[in-house]
Amino acid sequence: MRKLMLGNAAAARGLYEAGCAVVSSYPGTPSTEITEELAKFEEVYCEWAPNEKVAMETAFGASLAGRRSFCGMKHVGLNVAADPLFTISYTGVNAGMVIAVADDPGMHSSQNEQDSRHYALAAKVPMLEPADSAEALAFAKAAYEISERFDVPVFLKMCTRIAHSQSPVIPGEREEVPLRPYEKNIAKYVMMPGNAIRRHPVVEARTRALIAFAETTALNRVEPGTDHSMGIVTSSTCYQYVKEVCGDRYPVFKLGMIWPMPEQALRTFAASVEKLVVVEELDPFIETHLRVLGLDPVGKSLFPLEGEFSQNLVAEKLGMAREQGVKLAEAIPGRPPVMCAGCPHRGLFYTLNRNKCTVLGDIGCYTLGAVAPLSAIEMTACMGASVSGIHGFNKALGGQSEGRTVAVIGDSTFMHSGMTGLANIAYNQSNSTVIILDNSITGMTGHQQNPTTGYNIKGDPAGKIDLESLCRAMGIRRVRVVDPYDLAACDQAVKEELAAPEPSVIISRRPCALLKYVKHKAPLRVNPDKCVGCKQCMRIGCPAVSIKEGKARVDETLCVGCGVCAQLCRMDALESTEKEG
Amino acid sequence: METKNIMIVGVGGQGSLLASKLLGQLLISRGYDVKVSEVHGMSQRGGSVVTYVRYGDRVSSPVIDKGEADFIVSFEELEAARWLEYLRPGGQIVTSTQQIDPMPVITGAAVYPEGLIEKMRAAGARVDALDCLSLAREAGSAKAVNIVLMGRLSHYFDLPEEAWMAALEAVVPAKFLALNKKAFALGKNA
């Protein structure tokens, strides 16, 4: 039966139907739902790993043991997993292994706009790129066949508009795949120089075989057109924009396998049209391949390198501009994302702002600590960079920075890549203060469990890493816990740990206000007789607090009664609406 | 049939994903090709959010571009105004009259514009504005604004009531069904 399905859910469905048995991933928008959907199938073992490198190595281990395996990640997660990737390409697999990587053109929820297709080329690993949910399902299944036929892990490359768009699919049945028995093979699986040197030619021969496969596979297709003055080579969402604008007018070479690309088939297509145009988001990946083939396509000389495309953009660039809508003359105030009302990070960032700390930040909801009026965070690069970064910062400036600089990192991000940075602080002894914002969940990606929460991906009890013990075991003697709803305690902790002449960790602990089990207090209310309109309560940037007609006002539909604003009010004007008795 | 375009806009956390799920279920059950595009992650944290719903004989792009929307369904006045240029000439806006201050307004860096509904009408848009929050509360929950809006939108569609109800039953948990049916009816008959 035809069903509307999210691209990520359809990919999960395809992996499931293909007999996928072991899944290990780290969440990251826009890839997260693939693994969340797989976790709903009883036949599939599914887990959140501490990071993408661990996830990929786990999936590799399962493949080696003989079960079809999967790991999923966002584009920047693949940077973390790049180390195993390049060598698993040499060893090859036993049972099929599929790696989903989801790019985020337009950076809806990412720190950069990198183009993951380069990894396929660099690691010599084939990459399939679906253009809707039905293809996500079909390509996930095809990926396992290619993986086992060519003895190679296979990428399933998603992007935001494929991952987070729903379109019709027809789900099928799961095919149970027999175990492929593991066999000891030191020459194939032990990548020390003497063996690896013999594997490299195998990889190159495999690529030649994959190019031959690309010439004829149904994953790539030519759609005929009526007007041969132009022919378009494209893939993924760009294919959809091209079809939206041009319909069936121009011939289209739609690539479903983005690496390796065919050679002869593309030459034949180019020869059939007067002008060859490449429509692709981000880097000129297809275009460069065509140039290597000696063709002369129009690509990035016409289309931008940055951002998402759309039908209007493609129409304009192809000289088919369309009618646009009307705008209001007046400026519409922006609505940037903000920390939620009751967010436990807010009190801590207020404290850091008050103490004029230099704050090196990390990846998560708390990156919003950089936004006015808190404006606390001064650097965010990648997972874990706050902890490693503060060590370098303090080694460079010594006493000038040690007493005023902190790193902030979430619980999940700390487990992902913060621990190793802390090991460096403990080992090479920089007088650094690291604050772990422990909200007991992986927040930004939509509440995934992690090694510190005590629950697994299915919500069942699991191992639980104790952050205090971990930090102490690594050699940090000063480890303390504060409640970020208690501003006085936060202030004292930050002052004392910055003053201490040795490395320290502050764990700012309170569960995310959006977690279902968190009980909220009654909303606060402003007593208009006491409020003098001094705006002290506005300094925390809570979306539930505003000033109307000279007095503070609390939006009762948003307020969760955390009471942080009340601690700033000198007139005691913010009162609880909790019923007495 | 030519592709029809519905945008659902609002503030992260207001429930636009359920509204798009309902529309998707409704339209696929009517045999259309359908695409629904959402954004998850960072922008959901109280930011401006948009969901695209497209249906017809053959839908290619998952998104709606400027000048294409037949309908803009908005949970909030400022958001309706923000996305106005996505409306096609002669398109219809269905908006709740709720106003939620964005952070630049809260901090005093910007002012919430006044008279947005009249200004959108003056710009040529057809605007159907109603107090969905009050209607949702009347139905039993402030969270039912999304279904009140869907009820109002149903007004403009030539589809049998049973099809909407079947879609509602498919996407809403049983224990909230009565409440949501009431919210739908209040929106439709407002």
mmCIF file of C-alpha atoms in Angstrom, chain A residues 112-463:
data_model
loop_
_atom_site.group_PDB
_atom_site.id
_atom_site.type_symbol
_atom_site.label_atom_id
_atom_site.label_comp_id
_atom_site.label_asym_id
_atom_site.label_seq_id
_atom_site.Cartn_x
_atom_site.Cartn_y
_atom_site.Cartn_z
ATOM 1 C CA ASN A 112 29.360 24.352 7.936
ATOM 2 C CA GLU A 113 28.146 23.462 4.467
ATOM 3 C CA GLN A 114 30.681 20.805 3.478
ATOM 4 C CA ASP A 115 29.975 18.581 0.507
ATOM 5 C CA SER A 116 30.307 14.924 1.541
ATOM 6 C CA ARG A 117 30.573 13.658 -2.022
ATOM 7 C CA HIS A 118 34.305 14.390 -1.830
ATOM 8 C CA TYR A 119 34.634 11.592 0.742
ATOM 9 C CA ALA A 120 33.378 9.044 -1.770
ATOM 10 C CA LEU A 121 36.049 10.088 -4.233
ATOM 11 C CA ALA A 122 38.787 10.418 -1.608
ATOM 12 C CA ALA A 123 38.085 7.103 0.162
ATOM 13 C CA LYS A 124 37.134 5.304 -3.080
ATOM 14 C CA VAL A 125 33.804 4.233 -1.636
ATOM 15 C CA PRO A 126 30.703 4.180 -3.890
ATOM 16 C CA MET A 127 27.916 6.640 -3.066
ATOM 17 C CA LEU A 128 24.228 6.425 -3.929
ATOM 18 C CA GLU A 129 22.142 9.575 -3.852
ATOM 19 C CA PRO A 130 18.321 9.286 -3.759
ATOM 20 C CA ALA A 131 16.048 12.087 -5.000
ATOM 21 C CA ASP A 132 12.913 11.214 -3.006
ATOM 22 C CA SER A 133 11.619 8.772 -0.396
ATOM 23 C CA ALA A 134 10.870 5.969 -2.870
ATOM 24 C CA GLU A 135 14.466 6.128 -4.075
ATOM 25 C CA ALA A 136 15.750 6.313 -0.498
ATOM 26 C CA LEU A 137 14.051 2.968 0.141
ATOM 27 C CA ALA A 138 15.173 1.380 -3.137
ATOM 28 C CA PHE A 139 18.738 2.720 -2.981
ATOM 29 C CA ALA A 140 19.213 1.506 0.603
ATOM 30 C CA LYS A 141 18.487 -2.015 -0.633
ATOM 31 C CA ALA A 142 20.675 -1.587 -3.709
ATOM 32 C CA ALA A 143 23.498 -0.356 -1.470
ATOM 33 C CA TYR A 144 23.714 -3.739 0.287
ATOM 34 C CA GLU A 145 23.852 -5.589 -3.033
ATOM 35 C CA ILE A 146 26.663 -3.364 -4.278
ATOM 36 C CA SER A 147 28.475 -3.661 -0.951
ATOM 37 C CA GLU A 148 28.553 -7.458 -1.083
ATOM 38 C CA ARG A 149 29.104 -7.746 -4.828
ATOM 39 C CA PHE A 150 32.080 -5.356 -4.872
ATOM 40 C CA ASP A 151 33.359 -6.016 -1.326
ATOM 41 C CA VAL A 152 33.134 -2.401 -0.248
ATOM 42 C CA PRO A 153 31.153 -0.261 2.215
ATOM 43 C CA VAL A 154 28.591 1.879 0.369
ATOM 44 C CA PHE A 155 27.416 5.413 1.121
ATOM 45 C CA LEU A 156 23.766 6.377 1.077
ATOM 46 C CA LYS A 157 23.967 10.135 0.720
ATOM 47 C CA MET A 158 21.037 12.179 1.984
ATOM 48 C CA CYS A 159 20.526 15.940 2.283
ATOM 49 C CA THR A 160 18.075 17.986 4.332
ATOM 50 C CA ARG A 161 15.404 18.184 1.615
ATOM 51 C CA ILE A 162 15.462 14.437 0.933
ATOM 52 C CA ALA A 163 15.885 13.403 4.576
ATOM 53 C CA HIS A 164 13.113 15.663 5.886
ATOM 54 C CA SER A 165 10.634 15.513 3.012
ATOM 55 C CA GLN A 166 7.794 13.033 2.882
ATOM 56 C CA SER A 167 6.783 11.477 -0.415
ATOM 57 C CA PRO A 168 4.954 8.277 -1.368
ATOM 58 C CA VAL A 169 6.589 4.866 -1.013
ATOM 59 C CA ILE A 170 5.350 1.301 -1.304
ATOM 60 C CA PRO A 171 6.900 -0.647 1.568
ATOM 61 C CA GLY A 172 7.858 -4.279 0.944
ATOM 62 C CA GLU A 173 8.699 -7.281 3.101
ATOM 63 C CA ARG A 174 11.904 -7.920 5.013
ATOM 64 C CA GLU A 175 14.232 -10.435 3.505
ATOM 65 C CA GLU A 176 16.171 -12.380 6.127
ATOM 66 C CA VAL A 177 19.751 -12.697 4.964
ATOM 67 C CA PRO A 178 21.766 -15.718 6.084
ATOM 68 C CA LEU A 179 24.890 -15.109 8.169
ATOM 69 C CA ARG A 180 28.018 -14.892 6.036
ATOM 70 C CA PRO A 181 30.448 -16.866 8.188
ATOM 71 C CA TYR A 182 33.510 -14.943 9.320
ATOM 72 C CA GLU A 183 36.787 -16.367 8.046
ATOM 73 C CA LYS A 184 40.220 -15.486 9.338
ATOM 74 C CA ASN A 185 42.053 -13.608 6.572
ATOM 75 C CA ILE A 186 45.056 -11.702 7.878
ATOM 76 C CA ALA A 187 46.114 -10.458 4.452
ATOM 77 C CA LYS A 188 42.704 -8.850 3.890
ATOM 78 C CA TYR A 189 41.837 -7.547 7.333
ATOM 79 C CA VAL A 190 45.129 -6.614 9.020
ATOM 80 C CA MET A 191 46.123 -3.328 7.437
ATOM 81 C CA MET A 192 49.812 -3.199 8.283
ATOM 82 C CA PRO A 193 52.012 -1.904 5.495
ATOM 83 C CA GLY A 194 52.924 -5.271 3.970
ATOM 84 C CA ASN A 195 49.255 -6.200 3.611
ATOM 85 C CA ALA A 196 47.846 -2.766 2.833
ATOM 86 C CA ILE A 197 50.283 -2.368 -0.053
ATOM 87 C CA ARG A 198 48.680 -5.442 -1.657
ATOM 88 C CA ARG A 199 45.162 -4.185 -0.955
ATOM 89 C CA HIS A 200 45.591 -0.838 -2.698
ATOM 90 C CA PRO A 201 45.665 -2.360 -6.225
ATOM 91 C CA VAL A 202 42.543 -4.333 -5.256
ATOM 92 C CA VAL A 203 40.836 -1.028 -4.433
ATOM 93 C CA GLU A 204 41.829 0.490 -7.784
ATOM 94 C CA ALA A 205 40.635 -2.581 -9.691
ATOM 95 C CA ARG A 206 37.364 -2.392 -7.741
ATOM 96 C CA THR A 207 36.902 1.231 -8.801
ATOM 97 C CA ARG A 208 37.370 0.254 -12.446
ATOM 98 C CA ALA A 209 34.749 -2.460 -11.994
ATOM 99 C CA LEU A 210 32.408 0.033 -10.333
ATOM 100 C CA ILE A 211 32.816 2.477 -13.246
ATOM 101 C CA ALA A 212 31.802 -0.324 -15.606
ATOM 102 C CA PHE A 213 28.809 -1.015 -13.340
ATOM 103 C CA ALA A 214 27.919 2.712 -13.393
ATOM 104 C CA GLU A 215 27.714 2.645 -17.211
ATOM 105 C CA THR A 216 24.680 0.368 -17.176
ATOM 106 C CA THR A 217 23.102 0.386 -13.697
ATOM 107 C CA ALA A 218 19.472 1.462 -13.465
ATOM 108 C CA LEU A 219 20.506 3.696 -10.549
ATOM 109 C CA ASN A 220 21.512 6.181 -13.264
ATOM 110 C CA ARG A 221 19.076 7.025 -16.033
ATOM 111 C CA VAL A 222 18.650 9.237 -19.064
ATOM 112 C CA GLU A 223 15.254 10.900 -19.354
ATOM 113 C CA PRO A 224 14.601 11.918 -22.964
ATOM 114 C CA GLY A 225 13.519 15.445 -23.834
ATOM 115 C CA THR A 226 12.000 17.119 -26.851
ATOM 116 C CA ASP A 227 14.446 20.016 -27.024
ATOM 117 C CA HIS A 228 18.104 19.036 -27.500
ATOM 118 C CA SER A 229 19.454 22.587 -27.390
ATOM 119 C CA MET A 230 20.345 21.793 -23.788
ATOM 120 C CA GLY A 231 20.983 18.637 -21.749
ATOM 121 C CA ILE A 232 21.141 18.631 -17.950
ATOM 122 C CA VAL A 233 23.230 16.385 -15.685
ATOM 123 C CA THR A 234 21.932 16.420 -12.118
ATOM 124 C CA SER A 235 21.047 14.395 -9.022
ATOM 125 C CA SER A 236 19.197 14.523 -5.682
ATOM 126 C CA THR A 237 16.976 17.563 -4.987
ATOM 127 C CA CYS A 238 18.471 19.453 -7.923
ATOM 128 C CA TYR A 239 16.911 16.831 -10.202
ATOM 129 C CA GLN A 240 13.525 17.685 -8.670
ATOM 130 C CA TYR A 241 14.018 21.434 -9.190
ATOM 131 C CA VAL A 242 15.021 20.819 -12.815
ATOM 132 C CA LYS A 243 11.908 18.697 -13.444
ATOM 133 C CA GLU A 244 9.727 21.277 -11.688
ATOM 134 C CA VAL A 245 10.998 24.032 -13.965
ATOM 135 C CA CYS A 246 11.591 22.219 -17.264
ATOM 136 C CA GLY A 247 9.180 19.286 -17.105
ATOM 137 C CA ASP A 248 10.155 16.879 -19.878
ATOM 138 C CA ARG A 249 11.454 19.546 -22.259
ATOM 139 C CA TYR A 250 15.207 18.941 -22.016
ATOM 140 C CA PRO A 251 17.006 15.591 -21.816
ATOM 141 C CA VAL A 252 18.205 14.881 -18.266
ATOM 142 C CA PHE A 253 20.990 12.565 -17.120
ATOM 143 C CA LYS A 254 19.940 11.713 -13.599
ATOM 144 C CA LEU A 255 22.758 10.268 -11.512
ATOM 145 C CA GLY A 256 21.631 7.941 -8.725
ATOM 146 C CA MET A 257 25.186 6.734 -8.148
ATOM 147 C CA ILE A 258 27.224 9.886 -7.617
ATOM 148 C CA TRP A 259 30.575 8.082 -7.285
ATOM 149 C CA PRO A 260 32.001 6.569 -9.314
ATOM 150 C CA MET A 261 30.247 8.162 -12.260
ATOM 151 C CA PRO A 262 30.053 6.536 -15.677
ATOM 152 C CA GLU A 263 32.341 7.785 -18.427
ATOM 153 C CA GLN A 264 31.051 6.508 -21.774
ATOM 154 C CA ALA A 265 27.379 7.018 -20.893
ATOM 155 C CA LEU A 266 28.028 10.665 -19.990
ATOM 156 C CA ARG A 267 30.071 11.236 -23.158
ATOM 157 C CA THR A 268 27.236 9.789 -25.237
ATOM 158 C CA PHE A 269 24.711 12.022 -23.462
ATOM 159 C CA ALA A 270 26.897 15.115 -23.960
ATOM 160 C CA ALA A 271 27.184 14.339 -27.667
ATOM 161 C CA SER A 272 23.381 14.197 -27.987
ATOM 162 C CA VAL A 273 22.806 17.790 -26.818
ATOM 163 C CA GLU A 274 23.997 21.206 -27.994
ATOM 164 C CA LYS A 275 24.793 22.618 -24.550
ATOM 165 C CA LEU A 276 25.685 20.548 -21.464
ATOM 166 C CA VAL A 277 24.544 22.020 -18.129
ATOM 167 C CA VAL A 278 25.244 20.646 -14.629
ATOM 168 C CA VAL A 279 22.811 21.507 -11.848
ATOM 169 C CA GLU A 280 24.268 20.564 -8.448
ATOM 170 C CA GLU A 281 24.284 22.153 -4.994
ATOM 171 C CA LEU A 282 27.548 23.087 -3.244
ATOM 172 C CA ASP A 283 30.788 22.045 -4.974
ATOM 173 C CA PRO A 284 31.327 21.331 -8.701
ATOM 174 C CA PHE A 285 31.610 17.580 -8.126
ATOM 175 C CA ILE A 286 29.802 16.305 -11.225
ATOM 176 C CA GLU A 287 31.139 19.234 -13.238
ATOM 177 C CA THR A 288 34.765 18.393 -12.382
ATOM 178 C CA HIS A 289 34.226 14.779 -13.438
ATOM 179 C CA LEU A 290 32.834 15.932 -16.788
ATOM 180 C CA ARG A 291 35.853 18.202 -17.271
ATOM 181 C CA VAL A 292 38.193 15.307 -16.546
ATOM 182 C CA LEU A 293 36.352 13.459 -19.315
ATOM 183 C CA GLY A 294 37.246 16.338 -21.635
ATOM 184 C CA LEU A 295 33.727 17.769 -21.795
ATOM 185 C CA ASP A 296 32.901 21.448 -21.378
ATOM 186 C CA PRO A 297 29.777 21.780 -19.228
ATOM 187 C CA VAL A 298 28.218 24.958 -17.834
ATOM 188 C CA GLY A 299 28.048 24.581 -14.059
ATOM 189 C CA LYS A 300 29.391 26.814 -11.348
ATOM 190 C CA SER A 301 29.994 29.659 -13.793
ATOM 191 C CA LEU A 302 26.188 29.932 -13.685
ATOM 192 C CA PHE A 303 25.051 28.395 -10.384
ATOM 193 C CA PRO A 304 26.127 29.387 -6.843
ATOM 194 C CA LEU A 305 28.548 27.375 -4.684
ATOM 195 C CA GLU A 306 26.653 28.356 -1.530
ATOM 196 C CA GLY A 307 23.273 27.506 -0.100
ATOM 197 C CA GLU A 308 20.254 25.508 -1.159
ATOM 198 C CA PHE A 309 18.804 25.728 -4.627
ATOM 199 C CA SER A 310 15.085 26.057 -5.402
ATOM 200 C CA GLN A 311 12.860 25.998 -8.462
ATOM 201 C CA ASN A 312 12.974 29.796 -8.793
ATOM 202 C CA LEU A 313 16.772 29.811 -8.682
ATOM 203 C CA VAL A 314 17.064 27.066 -11.298
ATOM 204 C CA ALA A 315 14.464 28.809 -13.490
ATOM 205 C CA GLU A 316 16.280 32.136 -13.269
ATOM 206 C CA LYS A 317 19.671 30.618 -14.107
ATOM 207 C CA LEU A 318 18.237 28.722 -17.075
ATOM 208 C CA GLY A 319 16.633 31.918 -18.386
ATOM 209 C CA MET A 320 13.096 30.846 -17.528
ATOM 210 C CA ALA A 321 12.389 33.359 -14.744
ATOM 211 C CA ARG A 322 8.982 33.165 -13.133
ATOM 212 C CA GLU A 323 6.573 35.510 -11.416
ATOM 213 C CA GLN A 324 7.525 36.339 -7.823
ATOM 214 C CA GLY A 325 5.227 37.260 -4.947
ATOM 215 C CA VAL A 326 4.775 40.629 -3.251
ATOM 216 C CA LYS A 327 6.456 41.689 -0.041
ATOM 217 C CA LEU A 328 5.256 44.064 2.653
ATOM 218 C CA ALA A 329 7.078 47.381 2.494
ATOM 219 C CA GLU A 330 7.897 47.399 6.177
ATOM 220 C CA ALA A 331 10.659 45.459 7.874
ATOM 221 C CA ILE A 332 9.575 42.204 9.499
ATOM 222 C CA PRO A 333 11.564 41.552 12.690
ATOM 223 C CA GLY A 334 13.571 38.325 12.527
ATOM 224 C CA ARG A 335 12.715 35.329 14.678
ATOM 225 C CA PRO A 336 15.979 33.531 15.375
ATOM 226 C CA PRO A 337 15.925 30.324 17.421
ATOM 227 C CA VAL A 338 16.253 30.890 21.168
ATOM 228 C CA MET A 339 16.850 28.794 24.251
ATOM 229 C CA CYS A 340 13.477 27.531 25.442
ATOM 230 C CA ALA A 341 11.739 28.999 28.496
ATOM 231 C CA GLY A 342 13.087 27.075 31.470
ATOM 232 C CA CYS A 343 16.208 25.934 29.601
ATOM 233 C CA PRO A 344 18.734 24.948 32.277
ATOM 234 C CA HIS A 345 21.596 26.437 30.239
ATOM 235 C CA ARG A 346 20.269 29.986 30.644
ATOM 236 C CA GLY A 347 21.269 30.529 34.299
ATOM 237 C CA LEU A 348 24.784 29.315 33.684
ATOM 238 C CA PHE A 349 25.288 31.573 30.668
ATOM 239 C CA TYR A 350 23.920 34.519 32.606
ATOM 240 C CA THR A 351 26.561 33.795 35.266
ATOM 241 C CA LEU A 352 29.349 33.629 32.664
ATOM 242 C CA ASN A 353 28.152 36.877 31.114
ATOM 243 C CA ARG A 354 28.072 38.598 34.544
ATOM 244 C CA ASN A 355 31.588 37.401 35.328
ATOM 245 C CA LYS A 356 32.829 38.635 31.933
ATOM 246 C CA CYS A 357 34.284 35.217 31.170
ATOM 247 C CA THR A 358 35.826 34.315 27.844
ATOM 248 C CA VAL A 359 33.733 31.295 26.855
ATOM 249 C CA LEU A 360 34.856 28.687 24.351
ATOM 250 C CA GLY A 361 31.740 26.852 23.205
ATOM 251 C CA ASP A 362 30.736 23.626 21.586
ATOM 252 C CA ILE A 363 27.985 21.985 19.510
ATOM 253 C CA GLY A 364 24.448 21.727 20.880
ATOM 254 C CA CYS A 365 21.421 23.791 21.915
ATOM 255 C CA TYR A 366 23.750 25.724 24.200
ATOM 256 C CA THR A 367 25.512 27.241 21.185
ATOM 257 C CA LEU A 368 22.546 29.646 21.470
ATOM 258 C CA GLY A 369 24.441 31.084 24.462
ATOM 259 C CA ALA A 370 26.178 33.201 21.813
ATOM 260 C CA VAL A 371 22.922 35.028 21.037
ATOM 261 C CA ALA A 372 21.940 38.386 22.620
ATOM 262 C CA PRO A 373 21.301 39.278 25.362
ATOM 263 C CA LEU A 374 23.444 36.492 26.904
ATOM 264 C CA SER A 375 26.139 36.858 24.199
ATOM 265 C CA ALA A 376 28.436 34.652 26.250
ATOM 266 C CA ILE A 377 30.008 32.176 23.807
ATOM 267 C CA GLU A 378 32.933 33.453 21.733
ATOM 268 C CA MET A 379 34.000 30.345 19.788
ATOM 269 C CA THR A 380 32.218 27.303 18.386
ATOM 270 C CA ALA A 381 33.852 25.067 15.804
ATOM 271 C CA CYS A 382 33.139 21.361 16.160
ATOM 272 C CA MET A 383 32.337 18.593 18.639
ATOM 273 C CA GLY A 384 34.797 18.798 21.549
ATOM 274 C CA ALA A 385 36.726 21.871 20.396
ATOM 275 C CA SER A 386 35.821 23.817 23.537
ATOM 276 C CA VAL A 387 37.783 21.477 25.817
ATOM 277 C CA SER A 388 40.812 21.037 23.562
ATOM 278 C CA GLY A 389 40.633 24.707 22.598
ATOM 279 C CA ILE A 390 40.742 26.098 26.131
ATOM 280 C CA HIS A 391 43.888 24.074 26.793
ATOM 281 C CA GLY A 392 45.646 25.734 23.850
ATOM 282 C CA PHE A 393 44.206 29.131 24.756
ATOM 283 C CA ASN A 394 45.544 28.894 28.302
ATOM 284 C CA LYS A 395 48.904 27.469 27.205
ATOM 285 C CA ALA A 396 49.256 30.496 24.924
ATOM 286 C CA LEU A 397 48.228 33.145 27.454
ATOM 287 C CA GLY A 398 48.887 31.512 30.841
ATOM 288 C CA GLY A 399 47.865 33.713 33.748
ATOM 289 C CA GLN A 400 46.279 36.268 31.416
ATOM 290 C CA SER A 401 43.497 33.887 30.465
ATOM 291 C CA GLU A 402 43.382 31.111 33.088
ATOM 292 C CA GLY A 403 41.403 33.065 35.656
ATOM 293 C CA ARG A 404 38.694 34.185 33.237
ATOM 294 C CA THR A 405 38.320 31.583 30.508
ATOM 295 C CA VAL A 406 35.971 28.593 30.543
ATOM 296 C CA ALA A 407 34.966 25.844 28.129
ATOM 297 C CA VAL A 408 31.281 24.829 27.949
ATOM 298 C CA ILE A 409 30.211 21.491 26.515
ATOM 299 C CA GLY A 410 27.072 19.347 26.753
ATOM 300 C CA ASP A 411 26.904 15.879 28.310
ATOM 301 C CA SER A 412 26.535 14.067 24.990
ATOM 302 C CA THR A 413 29.174 16.196 23.264
ATOM 303 C CA PHE A 414 31.546 15.587 26.182
ATOM 304 C CA MET A 415 31.161 11.818 25.721
ATOM 305 C CA HIS A 416 31.561 12.252 21.953
ATOM 306 C CA SER A 417 34.812 14.225 21.835
ATOM 307 C CA GLY A 418 35.264 16.201 25.043
ATOM 308 C CA MET A 419 36.832 13.403 27.081
ATOM 309 C CA THR A 420 39.994 13.285 25.018
ATOM 310 C CA GLY A 421 40.440 17.044 25.356
ATOM 311 C CA LEU A 422 40.044 16.711 29.125
ATOM 312 C CA ALA A 423 42.691 13.980 29.079
ATOM 313 C CA ASN A 424 45.034 16.521 27.527
ATOM 314 C CA ILE A 425 44.220 19.081 30.232
ATOM 315 C CA ALA A 426 44.798 16.484 32.962
ATOM 316 C CA TYR A 427 47.987 15.171 31.364
ATOM 317 C CA ASN A 428 49.637 18.382 30.208
ATOM 318 C CA GLN A 429 48.199 20.348 33.130
ATOM 319 C CA SER A 430 46.722 23.582 31.869
ATOM 320 C CA ASN A 431 44.894 25.497 34.553
ATOM 321 C CA SER A 432 41.614 25.227 32.651
ATOM 322 C CA THR A 433 38.007 25.277 33.839
ATOM 323 C CA VAL A 434 35.618 23.046 31.912
ATOM 324 C CA ILE A 435 31.863 23.324 32.446
ATOM 325 C CA ILE A 436 29.807 20.293 31.435
ATOM 326 C CA LEU A 437 26.228 21.389 30.741
ATOM 327 C CA ASP A 438 24.555 18.153 31.791
ATOM 328 C CA ASN A 439 20.906 18.322 30.724
ATOM 329 C CA SER A 440 20.706 14.502 30.814
ATOM 330 C CA ILE A 441 19.927 14.090 27.105
ATOM 331 C CA THR A 442 21.197 14.867 23.602
ATOM 332 C CA GLY A 443 19.015 17.936 23.175
ATOM 333 C CA MET A 444 19.404 19.677 19.838
ATOM 334 C CA THR A 445 18.852 16.603 17.700
ATOM 335 C CA GLY A 446 15.575 15.856 19.490
ATOM 336 C CA HIS A 447 16.240 13.963 22.725
ATOM 337 C CA GLN A 448 18.451 10.966 22.079
ATOM 338 C CA GLN A 449 19.871 8.952 24.958
ATOM 339 C CA ASN A 450 23.643 8.903 25.500
ATOM 340 C CA PRO A 451 26.170 7.069 27.716
ATOM 341 C CA THR A 452 25.460 9.372 30.689
ATOM 342 C CA THR A 453 21.657 9.048 30.746
ATOM 343 C CA GLY A 454 21.329 5.425 31.836
ATOM 344 C CA TYR A 455 18.979 4.472 28.991
ATOM 345 C CA ASN A 456 19.486 3.002 25.540
ATOM 346 C CA ILE A 457 17.934 3.979 22.193
ATOM 347 C CA LYS A 458 14.772 1.989 22.961
ATOM 348 C CA GLY A 459 14.402 3.711 26.333
ATOM 349 C CA ASP A 460 15.375 0.584 28.258
ATOM 350 C CA PRO A 461 17.812 0.761 31.197
ATOM 351 C CA ALA A 462 21.442 0.665 30.064
ATOM 352 C CA GLY A 463 24.943 1.285 31.356
#
